[in-house]
């Protein structure tokens, strides 16, 4: 069953593209990726990947090193322009939109190598995140009248920022330059920042790397809480235990292709997955 | 069919500047042909423009090779490059004067090149024809001084800053440019003076009556020889190959174990030498020198490098020729005080539309 | 010293404002002392301090504008002189009389305030024109583009073909290399009944002021110049307030994020292109205004006032003070003018007065030859005589020194938090044990 299920999902996704099932009203899935392709010179980093992410799910995306997971994230979020294929967010095509437009529509990602804003303090980093801040308009942040509303909103945001920092247990670092944080702390900061944008869908690229086990447990708990509130997660993670214990579905990539897409238990037994990992010496 | 249409539309929407550039280019060529046909522009005028353009273009290209190499290998735009040109020229011409004028004028006056002091170009009479040895010595000194200066400044200023951002290095180079330029002004003075003297043999091209003088010919020969030398060096030697690898991708070169510092030093040596030579040749051809002429050439050299694609050595040479010819040919259409502005505008357009340069697809070095 | 300066500003009552004041007082004390040693009279002293204040103020204005672009948003604009030129020339062309006398250049004859706003708008528009496509470029490309643009602008104003021209039947002129007359400084109207002629009888205010300061030996022109300088100081304060508000706001936060890592800002939903263009335009408008205020003290302007070196001077001022800090911009402007720009000239005058060096030799060789007999006076005299060149050398060396060893400027690393409220204030909790540090 396991084997059949995995193959079925891949084939279903592929079939839809070919037969143009998209013509009908697309099931408003949070994320729907079809035939995504990205080439770097001669290397095809993502090779016709197709998959869906279900509403309110915690879906894992795994694969050996260099499988194309981060590049897939880059193409979904507009950091890189895909060479082919499409990405839909809740039924709306977002292929090739610039990153800010993707983020504005509620899809936010974190980076595998944390990209903290080094010369800004931790709290400045998180205060940057919230969407549609009044004071992001130049004139509003300057003119005396409108400025009052800006200050009021800044107070609210400050409150949320502190709460978020407390949750991630980095509030004691609030006024530290982000560049002075440890690797794990940067990951937390990045996650905190992403959450403060009020996203619907979060793509997390190895968010637990370098985070201590206690906090890891807590983070996963928080992710489950958020999922219960309706957030949707796509999680790249190398720790199989984490994936198997937390995700209800796992997508496996290898050499740019999706080779399996199934429940964790089934994935564990999928021969192609095992081959892929063995072949890559992992 | 629809595909062609949409592709055309995409080109139109995404690269409007390139399209405009192409249209303008075609229109200019057409206009030039019609002007030649109706005699507004004679063949002689056109060939003089072309000749002047090639002469100045070769020097810009020569200086551009050095700038292009340091830009790509050290990864920063060296705003002091123009001063390397000037300093090389001053050093070279001091040597030429000391040799050519020995005995007739006091050494102190010769040293000051007549920019200040009592040597005057007529008395010294330096030229490839009347004082060939002095010119050769001066040329060699200009090259050597260019090398020494480039290495010394790398040691003093840039080496301690390796690994810092491109902008920090750029700012430092602005400081170097200021200091060098006004050090020259301090020593030699700020006036512009004639340098070469005596009468020069000329050569007339039959049919179109185009006249070359000996200095122009010497410049063309020297510039081509140096470019050929660089070509051989980069193609034939291991060091040259390493440099090309680093120009293409410095990170890659570092992992694959090419001795980076050695390559950096070689880059400065070649770049500094070519630039010193270019500086000397400019003065040979224009016949005048002043402490800030390298600075005024700097943006033109940048234009050549950008046109050719940063890091491309042949691109820099071609870019230099293009800028040189464009700046003289443009006289057909625009007043002479706009020629530099036109060259800068073309450079800006290239940066905006094809930041990898016009010729980067053709040759990479 | 960086740290200590920061601590100093924390300890001084009034914080950054007091720090700026302290720098100015120190400069005044220094130049006052030099002036006394030189034997200047009251008018000489007053006019010296006026000069220092004037240039410190203009460099502060321009450094502040540049700090918005480079310090905050990381936009490396080295075409400052060009944007200043656009501001000044547009202002002059808008306000020049429609029918000038012989030798004058025609303009649109608009009132001065319209001219000033027009100049700022024009500078902003040229900035936008450059910025729209160029802001996508790498920082060093942007540098080359802006420098080239500023040279194009200067060449255009310098061109003979545009000395006078007419568009749609309206006569205009840039004056080519000879330059262009500027409107009469409105400050003059405060003191003289005919603003154009200092020889005309003074107004009531003029009478009072000239009388008051004249008693102390200060001449009329010095009084007028000081007044104009004080207007500039007010503008520095306005720029500072404006830019501090811009910087300490969500807008400024996005700018900082762009400087640090633009992709992060974009991935968090910020349309960074819009932020960059707005910033670039505002910065250029302020540069235009800075140029107008500077040249407004003169009666005419020429393209030579806008050589690229001017841009580099402003950069040096900003780097000395520390890019990214508005306080640093003002202090950098003051220190640049005091120590690098005016200081050497005064030291030369003092040395020339105190030590008899004899006539300076004409050439470098003549200055160096006596070294053989261990006589350094001719070289010293030559150096003092050619101080103008050496000052540039000094500026270049200082620039290299700062980039190499003090990239954050004299004030060192400062935490100027980009937010409209104090972020350290923690809501819903009693102050943290260690949280009382920030004011
Ligand atoms: N900018 C780039 N230029 C060229 N090749 C790239 C680039 N980025 C990624 N690649 C290549 O694309 C392939 C996919 O890389 P990607 O980073 O997406 O893999 P990944 O699945 O995220 O791996 P990991 O688990 O190590 O993070 C790799 O072979 C990588 O070397
Ligand atoms: Mg990855």
PDB file of C-alpha atoms in Angstrom, chain A residues 113-263:
ATOM      1  CA  UNK A 113      21.575  29.846   6.288  1.00  0.00           C
ATOM      2  CA  UNK A 114      19.974  32.356   8.624  1.00  0.00           C
ATOM      3  CA  UNK A 115      19.991  35.857   7.169  1.00  0.00           C
ATOM      4  CA  UNK A 116      19.829  38.093  10.173  1.00  0.00           C
ATOM      5  CA  UNK A 117      20.226  41.828   9.707  1.00  0.00           C
ATOM      6  CA  UNK A 118      23.565  42.038  11.447  1.00  0.00           C
ATOM      7  CA  UNK A 119      23.819  45.707  12.262  1.00  0.00           C
ATOM      8  CA  UNK A 120      20.286  45.900  13.571  1.00  0.00           C
ATOM      9  CA  UNK A 121      19.308  44.796  17.039  1.00  0.00           C
ATOM     10  CA  UNK A 122      17.248  41.684  17.568  1.00  0.00           C
ATOM     11  CA  UNK A 123      14.157  43.674  18.372  1.00  0.00           C
ATOM     12  CA  UNK A 124      14.658  45.902  15.327  1.00  0.00           C
ATOM     13  CA  UNK A 125      14.868  42.735  13.269  1.00  0.00           C
ATOM     14  CA  UNK A 126      11.508  41.501  14.442  1.00  0.00           C
ATOM     15  CA  UNK A 127       9.896  44.944  14.335  1.00  0.00           C
ATOM     16  CA  UNK A 128      10.693  45.030  10.655  1.00  0.00           C
ATOM     17  CA  UNK A 129       8.476  42.076   9.914  1.00  0.00           C
ATOM     18  CA  UNK A 130       4.840  43.097  10.465  1.00  0.00           C
ATOM     19  CA  UNK A 131       3.007  43.880   7.263  1.00  0.00           C
ATOM     20  CA  UNK A 132       1.418  47.179   6.273  1.00  0.00           C
ATOM     21  CA  UNK A 133       3.007  49.284   8.959  1.00  0.00           C
ATOM     22  CA  UNK A 134       1.637  52.808   8.839  1.00  0.00           C
ATOM     23  CA  UNK A 135       5.033  54.336   9.318  1.00  0.00           C
ATOM     24  CA  UNK A 136       6.409  52.679   6.217  1.00  0.00           C
ATOM     25  CA  UNK A 137       4.941  55.616   4.336  1.00  0.00           C
ATOM     26  CA  UNK A 138       7.589  58.309   4.241  1.00  0.00           C
ATOM     27  CA  UNK A 139       5.277  61.256   4.822  1.00  0.00           C
ATOM     28  CA  UNK A 140       3.398  59.559   7.644  1.00  0.00           C
ATOM     29  CA  UNK A 141       6.549  58.919   9.580  1.00  0.00           C
ATOM     30  CA  UNK A 142       7.477  62.603   9.287  1.00  0.00           C
ATOM     31  CA  UNK A 143       4.352  64.777   9.514  1.00  0.00           C
ATOM     32  CA  UNK A 144       3.330  65.584  13.093  1.00  0.00           C
ATOM     33  CA  UNK A 145      -0.349  64.530  12.788  1.00  0.00           C
ATOM     34  CA  UNK A 146      -0.082  61.165  11.029  1.00  0.00           C
ATOM     35  CA  UNK A 147       2.991  60.428  13.092  1.00  0.00           C
ATOM     36  CA  UNK A 148       0.854  60.039  16.159  1.00  0.00           C
ATOM     37  CA  UNK A 149      -0.945  57.116  14.575  1.00  0.00           C
ATOM     38  CA  UNK A 150       2.417  55.668  13.599  1.00  0.00           C
ATOM     39  CA  UNK A 151       3.661  55.879  17.165  1.00  0.00           C
ATOM     40  CA  UNK A 152       0.506  54.260  18.423  1.00  0.00           C
ATOM     41  CA  UNK A 153       0.958  51.355  16.041  1.00  0.00           C
ATOM     42  CA  UNK A 154       4.618  51.110  16.950  1.00  0.00           C
ATOM     43  CA  UNK A 155       3.601  50.623  20.578  1.00  0.00           C
ATOM     44  CA  UNK A 156       1.325  47.758  19.619  1.00  0.00           C
ATOM     45  CA  UNK A 157       3.979  46.189  17.456  1.00  0.00           C
ATOM     46  CA  UNK A 158       6.533  46.569  20.201  1.00  0.00           C
ATOM     47  CA  UNK A 159       4.264  44.598  22.483  1.00  0.00           C
ATOM     48  CA  UNK A 160       3.900  41.809  19.962  1.00  0.00           C
ATOM     49  CA  UNK A 161       7.604  41.847  19.238  1.00  0.00           C
ATOM     50  CA  UNK A 162       8.496  41.405  22.885  1.00  0.00           C
ATOM     51  CA  UNK A 163       5.969  38.608  23.288  1.00  0.00           C
ATOM     52  CA  UNK A 164       7.389  36.807  20.310  1.00  0.00           C
ATOM     53  CA  UNK A 165      10.946  37.199  21.577  1.00  0.00           C
ATOM     54  CA  UNK A 166       9.854  35.868  24.948  1.00  0.00           C
ATOM     55  CA  UNK A 167       8.285  32.876  23.344  1.00  0.00           C
ATOM     56  CA  UNK A 168      11.442  32.052  21.455  1.00  0.00           C
ATOM     57  CA  UNK A 169      13.452  32.701  24.605  1.00  0.00           C
ATOM     58  CA  UNK A 170      15.631  35.335  23.027  1.00  0.00           C
ATOM     59  CA  UNK A 171      14.116  38.304  24.821  1.00  0.00           C
ATOM     60  CA  UNK A 172      17.252  38.724  26.895  1.00  0.00           C
ATOM     61  CA  UNK A 173      19.052  39.418  23.603  1.00  0.00           C
ATOM     62  CA  UNK A 174      16.531  41.985  22.384  1.00  0.00           C
ATOM     63  CA  UNK A 175      18.991  44.852  22.302  1.00  0.00           C
ATOM     64  CA  UNK A 176      21.949  42.865  21.108  1.00  0.00           C
ATOM     65  CA  UNK A 177      23.082  43.268  17.496  1.00  0.00           C
ATOM     66  CA  UNK A 178      21.740  40.330  15.547  1.00  0.00           C
ATOM     67  CA  UNK A 179      25.215  39.740  14.186  1.00  0.00           C
ATOM     68  CA  UNK A 180      26.362  38.754  17.682  1.00  0.00           C
ATOM     69  CA  UNK A 181      23.882  35.862  18.008  1.00  0.00           C
ATOM     70  CA  UNK A 182      24.807  32.195  17.912  1.00  0.00           C
ATOM     71  CA  UNK A 183      23.737  30.027  14.997  1.00  0.00           C
ATOM     72  CA  UNK A 184      20.755  28.555  16.845  1.00  0.00           C
ATOM     73  CA  UNK A 185      19.651  31.952  18.091  1.00  0.00           C
ATOM     74  CA  UNK A 186      19.735  33.292  14.550  1.00  0.00           C
ATOM     75  CA  UNK A 187      17.437  30.507  13.438  1.00  0.00           C
ATOM     76  CA  UNK A 188      15.011  31.449  16.194  1.00  0.00           C
ATOM     77  CA  UNK A 189      15.191  35.076  15.245  1.00  0.00           C
ATOM     78  CA  UNK A 190      14.457  34.211  11.652  1.00  0.00           C
ATOM     79  CA  UNK A 191      11.438  32.154  12.635  1.00  0.00           C
ATOM     80  CA  UNK A 192      10.189  34.866  14.960  1.00  0.00           C
ATOM     81  CA  UNK A 193      10.510  37.389  12.150  1.00  0.00           C
ATOM     82  CA  UNK A 194       8.639  35.185   9.702  1.00  0.00           C
ATOM     83  CA  UNK A 195       5.788  34.629  12.154  1.00  0.00           C
ATOM     84  CA  UNK A 196       5.357  38.341  12.776  1.00  0.00           C
ATOM     85  CA  UNK A 197       4.408  38.869   9.143  1.00  0.00           C
ATOM     86  CA  UNK A 198       1.127  37.034   9.877  1.00  0.00           C
ATOM     87  CA  UNK A 199       1.556  34.518   7.093  1.00  0.00           C
ATOM     88  CA  UNK A 200      -0.842  31.782   6.033  1.00  0.00           C
ATOM     89  CA  UNK A 201       1.804  29.483   4.695  1.00  0.00           C
ATOM     90  CA  UNK A 202       5.324  29.149   6.090  1.00  0.00           C
ATOM     91  CA  UNK A 203       8.176  27.495   4.259  1.00  0.00           C
ATOM     92  CA  UNK A 204      10.854  26.616   6.790  1.00  0.00           C
ATOM     93  CA  UNK A 205      14.292  25.631   5.472  1.00  0.00           C
ATOM     94  CA  UNK A 206      15.969  23.583   8.203  1.00  0.00           C
ATOM     95  CA  UNK A 207      14.704  25.771  11.049  1.00  0.00           C
ATOM     96  CA  UNK A 208      15.946  23.412  13.748  1.00  0.00           C
ATOM     97  CA  UNK A 209      19.560  23.179  12.687  1.00  0.00           C
ATOM     98  CA  UNK A 210      21.685  24.368  15.593  1.00  0.00           C
ATOM     99  CA  UNK A 211      18.779  24.730  18.004  1.00  0.00           C
ATOM    100  CA  UNK A 212      19.141  22.954  21.354  1.00  0.00           C
ATOM    101  CA  UNK A 213      16.924  19.884  21.965  1.00  0.00           C
ATOM    102  CA  UNK A 214      14.794  21.497  24.657  1.00  0.00           C
ATOM    103  CA  UNK A 215      13.987  24.442  22.472  1.00  0.00           C
ATOM    104  CA  UNK A 216      13.556  22.193  19.474  1.00  0.00           C
ATOM    105  CA  UNK A 217      10.828  20.360  21.334  1.00  0.00           C
ATOM    106  CA  UNK A 218       9.218  23.617  22.252  1.00  0.00           C
ATOM    107  CA  UNK A 219       9.447  24.967  18.718  1.00  0.00           C
ATOM    108  CA  UNK A 220       7.798  21.907  17.310  1.00  0.00           C
ATOM    109  CA  UNK A 221       5.087  22.291  19.906  1.00  0.00           C
ATOM    110  CA  UNK A 222       4.599  25.870  18.806  1.00  0.00           C
ATOM    111  CA  UNK A 223       4.432  24.816  15.192  1.00  0.00           C
ATOM    112  CA  UNK A 224       1.690  22.319  16.091  1.00  0.00           C
ATOM    113  CA  UNK A 225      -0.190  25.053  17.975  1.00  0.00           C
ATOM    114  CA  UNK A 226       0.014  27.359  14.993  1.00  0.00           C
ATOM    115  CA  UNK A 227      -1.103  24.599  12.705  1.00  0.00           C
ATOM    116  CA  UNK A 228      -4.122  24.110  14.906  1.00  0.00           C
ATOM    117  CA  UNK A 229      -4.853  27.793  14.417  1.00  0.00           C
ATOM    118  CA  UNK A 230      -4.898  27.223  10.669  1.00  0.00           C
ATOM    119  CA  UNK A 231      -1.345  27.996   9.576  1.00  0.00           C
ATOM    120  CA  UNK A 232       0.143  25.729   6.942  1.00  0.00           C
ATOM    121  CA  UNK A 233       3.758  24.547   7.078  1.00  0.00           C
ATOM    122  CA  UNK A 234       6.192  23.075   4.627  1.00  0.00           C
ATOM    123  CA  UNK A 235       9.263  21.962   6.493  1.00  0.00           C
ATOM    124  CA  UNK A 236      12.683  21.010   5.173  1.00  0.00           C
ATOM    125  CA  UNK A 237      14.558  19.000   7.756  1.00  0.00           C
ATOM    126  CA  UNK A 238      17.345  16.457   7.705  1.00  0.00           C
ATOM    127  CA  UNK A 239      16.474  14.858  11.051  1.00  0.00           C
ATOM    128  CA  UNK A 240      14.293  11.899  10.061  1.00  0.00           C
ATOM    129  CA  UNK A 241      12.913  11.478  13.562  1.00  0.00           C
ATOM    130  CA  UNK A 242      11.578  15.003  13.528  1.00  0.00           C
ATOM    131  CA  UNK A 243       9.978  14.477  10.128  1.00  0.00           C
ATOM    132  CA  UNK A 244       8.497  11.090  10.975  1.00  0.00           C
ATOM    133  CA  UNK A 245       7.124  12.151  14.354  1.00  0.00           C
ATOM    134  CA  UNK A 246       5.646  15.460  13.335  1.00  0.00           C
ATOM    135  CA  UNK A 247       4.631  15.525   9.684  1.00  0.00           C
ATOM    136  CA  UNK A 248       1.485  13.922   8.405  1.00  0.00           C
ATOM    137  CA  UNK A 249       2.833  13.860   4.881  1.00  0.00           C
ATOM    138  CA  UNK A 250       6.310  13.780   3.469  1.00  0.00           C
ATOM    139  CA  UNK A 251       7.521  14.815   0.015  1.00  0.00           C
ATOM    140  CA  UNK A 252      10.823  13.345  -1.058  1.00  0.00           C
ATOM    141  CA  UNK A 253      13.047  15.000  -3.640  1.00  0.00           C
ATOM    142  CA  UNK A 254      16.037  13.525  -5.368  1.00  0.00           C
ATOM    143  CA  UNK A 255      18.080  15.125  -8.122  1.00  0.00           C
ATOM    144  CA  UNK A 256      15.479  17.801  -8.596  1.00  0.00           C
ATOM    145  CA  UNK A 257      12.520  15.417  -8.946  1.00  0.00           C
ATOM    146  CA  UNK A 258       9.775  14.486  -6.528  1.00  0.00           C
ATOM    147  CA  UNK A 259      10.213  10.754  -6.118  1.00  0.00           C
ATOM    148  CA  UNK A 260       7.678  10.083  -3.374  1.00  0.00           C
ATOM    149  CA  UNK A 261       4.844  11.877  -1.656  1.00  0.00           C
ATOM    150  CA  UNK A 262       3.124   9.964   1.089  1.00  0.00           C
ATOM    151  CA  UNK A 263       2.528   9.345   4.776  1.00  0.00           C
TER     152      UNK A 263
END
